[in-house]
JSON list of C-alpha atoms in Angstrom, two decimals:
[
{"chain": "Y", "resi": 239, "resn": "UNK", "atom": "CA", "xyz": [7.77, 5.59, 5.06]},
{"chain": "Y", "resi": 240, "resn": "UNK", "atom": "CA", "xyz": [8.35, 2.08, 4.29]},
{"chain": "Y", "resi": 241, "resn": "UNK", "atom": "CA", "xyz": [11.11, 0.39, 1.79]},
{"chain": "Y", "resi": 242, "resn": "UNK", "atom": "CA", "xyz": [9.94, -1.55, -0.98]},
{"chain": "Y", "resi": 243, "resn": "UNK", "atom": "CA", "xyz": [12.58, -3.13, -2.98]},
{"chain": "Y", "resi": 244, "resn": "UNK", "atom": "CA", "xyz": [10.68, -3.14, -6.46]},
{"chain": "Y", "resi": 245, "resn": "UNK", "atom": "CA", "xyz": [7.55, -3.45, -8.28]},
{"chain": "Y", "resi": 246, "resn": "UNK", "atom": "CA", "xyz": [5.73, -6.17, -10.34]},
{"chain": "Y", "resi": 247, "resn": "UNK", "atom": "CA", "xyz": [6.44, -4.45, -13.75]},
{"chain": "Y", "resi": 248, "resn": "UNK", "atom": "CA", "xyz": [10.09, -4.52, -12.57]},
{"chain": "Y", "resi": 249, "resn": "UNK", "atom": "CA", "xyz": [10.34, -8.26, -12.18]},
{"chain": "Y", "resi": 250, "resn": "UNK", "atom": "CA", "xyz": [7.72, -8.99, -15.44]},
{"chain": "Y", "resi": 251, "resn": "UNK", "atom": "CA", "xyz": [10.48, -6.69, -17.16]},
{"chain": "Y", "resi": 252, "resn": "UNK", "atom": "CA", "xyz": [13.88, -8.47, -16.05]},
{"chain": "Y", "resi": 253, "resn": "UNK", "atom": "CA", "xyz": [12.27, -12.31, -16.70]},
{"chain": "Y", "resi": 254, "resn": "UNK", "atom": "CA", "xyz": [13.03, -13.57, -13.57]},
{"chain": "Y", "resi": 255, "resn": "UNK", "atom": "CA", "xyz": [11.84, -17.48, -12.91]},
{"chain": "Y", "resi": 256, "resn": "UNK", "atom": "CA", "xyz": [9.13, -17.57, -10.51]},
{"chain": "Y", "resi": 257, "resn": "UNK", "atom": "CA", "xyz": [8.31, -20.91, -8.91]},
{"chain": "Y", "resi": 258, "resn": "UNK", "atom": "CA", "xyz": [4.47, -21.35, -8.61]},
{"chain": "Y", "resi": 259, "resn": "UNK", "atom": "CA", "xyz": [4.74, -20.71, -4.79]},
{"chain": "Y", "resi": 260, "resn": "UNK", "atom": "CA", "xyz": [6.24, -17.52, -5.53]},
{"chain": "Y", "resi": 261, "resn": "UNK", "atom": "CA", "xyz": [3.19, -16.86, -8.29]},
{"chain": "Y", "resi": 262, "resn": "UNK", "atom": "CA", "xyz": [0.40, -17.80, -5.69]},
{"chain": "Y", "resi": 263, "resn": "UNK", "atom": "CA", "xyz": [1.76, -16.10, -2.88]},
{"chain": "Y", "resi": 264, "resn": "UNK", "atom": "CA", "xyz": [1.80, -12.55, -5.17]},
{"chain": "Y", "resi": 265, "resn": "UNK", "atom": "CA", "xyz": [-1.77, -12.93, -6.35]},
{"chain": "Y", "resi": 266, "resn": "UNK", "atom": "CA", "xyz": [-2.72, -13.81, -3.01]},
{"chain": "Y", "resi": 267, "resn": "UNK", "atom": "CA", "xyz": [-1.64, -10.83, -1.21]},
{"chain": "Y", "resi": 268, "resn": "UNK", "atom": "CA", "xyz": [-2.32, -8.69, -3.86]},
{"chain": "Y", "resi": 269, "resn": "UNK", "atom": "CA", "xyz": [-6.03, -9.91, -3.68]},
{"chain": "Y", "resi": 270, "resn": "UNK", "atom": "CA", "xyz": [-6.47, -9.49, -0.09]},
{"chain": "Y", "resi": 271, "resn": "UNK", "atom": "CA", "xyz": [-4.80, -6.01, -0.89]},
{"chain": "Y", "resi": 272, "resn": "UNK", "atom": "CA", "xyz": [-7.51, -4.96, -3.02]},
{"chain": "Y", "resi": 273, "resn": "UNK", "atom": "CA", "xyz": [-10.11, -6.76, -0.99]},
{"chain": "Y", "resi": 274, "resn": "UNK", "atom": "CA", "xyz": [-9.35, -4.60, 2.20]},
{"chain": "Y", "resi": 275, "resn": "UNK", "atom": "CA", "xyz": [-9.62, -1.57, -0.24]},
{"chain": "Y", "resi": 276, "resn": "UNK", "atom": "CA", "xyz": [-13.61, -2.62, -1.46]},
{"chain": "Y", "resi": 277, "resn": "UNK", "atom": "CA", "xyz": [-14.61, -3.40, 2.14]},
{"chain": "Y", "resi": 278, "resn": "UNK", "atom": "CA", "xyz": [-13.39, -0.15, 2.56]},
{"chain": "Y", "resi": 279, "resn": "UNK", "atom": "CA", "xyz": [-15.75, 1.54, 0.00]},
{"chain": "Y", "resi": 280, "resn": "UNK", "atom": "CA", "xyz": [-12.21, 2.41, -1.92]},
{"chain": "Y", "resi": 281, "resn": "UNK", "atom": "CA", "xyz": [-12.18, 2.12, -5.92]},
{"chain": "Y", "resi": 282, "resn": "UNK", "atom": "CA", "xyz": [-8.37, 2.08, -7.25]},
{"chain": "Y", "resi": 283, "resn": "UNK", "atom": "CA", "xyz": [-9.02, 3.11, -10.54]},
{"chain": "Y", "resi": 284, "resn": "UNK", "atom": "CA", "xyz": [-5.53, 2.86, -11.54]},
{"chain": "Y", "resi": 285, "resn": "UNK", "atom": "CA", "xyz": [-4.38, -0.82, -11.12]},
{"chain": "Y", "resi": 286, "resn": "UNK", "atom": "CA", "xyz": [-1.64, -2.44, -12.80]},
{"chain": "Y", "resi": 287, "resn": "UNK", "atom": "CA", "xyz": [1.63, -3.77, -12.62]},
{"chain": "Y", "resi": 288, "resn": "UNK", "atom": "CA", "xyz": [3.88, -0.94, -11.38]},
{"chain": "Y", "resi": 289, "resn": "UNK", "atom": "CA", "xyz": [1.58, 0.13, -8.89]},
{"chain": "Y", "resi": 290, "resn": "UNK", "atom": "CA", "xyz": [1.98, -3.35, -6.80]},
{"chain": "Y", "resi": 291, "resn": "UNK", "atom": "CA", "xyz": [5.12, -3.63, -4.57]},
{"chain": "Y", "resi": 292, "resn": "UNK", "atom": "CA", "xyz": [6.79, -6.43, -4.07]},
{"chain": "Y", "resi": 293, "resn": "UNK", "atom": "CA", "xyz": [9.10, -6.80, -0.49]},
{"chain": "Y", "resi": 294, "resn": "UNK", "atom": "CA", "xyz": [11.65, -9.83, -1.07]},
{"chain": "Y", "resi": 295, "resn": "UNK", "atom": "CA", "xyz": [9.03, -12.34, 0.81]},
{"chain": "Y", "resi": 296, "resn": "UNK", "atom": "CA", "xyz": [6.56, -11.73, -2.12]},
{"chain": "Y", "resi": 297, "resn": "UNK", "atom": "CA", "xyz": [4.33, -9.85, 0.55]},
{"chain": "Y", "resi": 298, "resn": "UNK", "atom": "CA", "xyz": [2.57, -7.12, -2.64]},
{"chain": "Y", "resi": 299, "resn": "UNK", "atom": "CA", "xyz": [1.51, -4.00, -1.26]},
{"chain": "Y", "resi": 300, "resn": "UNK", "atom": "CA", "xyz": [-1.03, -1.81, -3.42]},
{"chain": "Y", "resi": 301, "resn": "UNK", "atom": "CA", "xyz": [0.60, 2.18, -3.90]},
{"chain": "Y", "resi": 302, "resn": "UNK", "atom": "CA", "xyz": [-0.58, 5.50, -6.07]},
{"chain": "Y", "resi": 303, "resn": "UNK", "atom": "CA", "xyz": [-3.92, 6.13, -4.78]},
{"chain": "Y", "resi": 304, "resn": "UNK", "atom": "CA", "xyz": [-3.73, 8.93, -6.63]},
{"chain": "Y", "resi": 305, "resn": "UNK", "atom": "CA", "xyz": [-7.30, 8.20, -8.98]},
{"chain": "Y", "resi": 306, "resn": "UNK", "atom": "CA", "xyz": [-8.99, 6.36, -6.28]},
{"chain": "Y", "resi": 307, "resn": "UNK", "atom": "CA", "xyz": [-12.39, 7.20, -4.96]},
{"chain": "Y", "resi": 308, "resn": "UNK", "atom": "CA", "xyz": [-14.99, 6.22, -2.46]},
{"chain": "Y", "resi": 309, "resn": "UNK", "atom": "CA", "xyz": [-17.81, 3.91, -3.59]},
{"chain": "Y", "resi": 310, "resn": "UNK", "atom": "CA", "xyz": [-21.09, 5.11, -2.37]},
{"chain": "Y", "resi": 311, "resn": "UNK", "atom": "CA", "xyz": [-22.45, 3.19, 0.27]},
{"chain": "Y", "resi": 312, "resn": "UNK", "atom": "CA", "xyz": [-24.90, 0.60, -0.36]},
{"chain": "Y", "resi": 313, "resn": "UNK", "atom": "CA", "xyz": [-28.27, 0.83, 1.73]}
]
């Protein structure tokens, strides 16, 4: 299993100053993330803050797929 140093509701919590590169790069990854997930017929469910991981590049990772569900396929 992978280490992840901390979450977004971690940093949102402890006010840390974000450049906008550091901003665009988050919702960037985290939107390919969750773009991966609907091309694979995957519905979260349960998406917020605390359930995106952040590695010290900003790289987010999407975790707790514990709600999720497959999307019927469209014919």
């Amino acid at each position: 299993m992978e280490f992840i140093e901390t979450d977004l509701d971690q940093i949102l919590k402890h006010k840390i100053d974000f450049t906008e590169h550091h901003m665009l790069k988050i919702i960037y990854s985290s939107l390919c993330s969750l773009s991966l997930l609907h091309e694979a017929n995957i519905m979260h469910r349960d998406l917020k803050s605390a359930n995106i991981l952040l590695n010290s590049d900003c790289s987010a990772k999407i975790c707790d797929f514990g709600l999720s569900r497959t999307m019927p396929e469209s014919s």
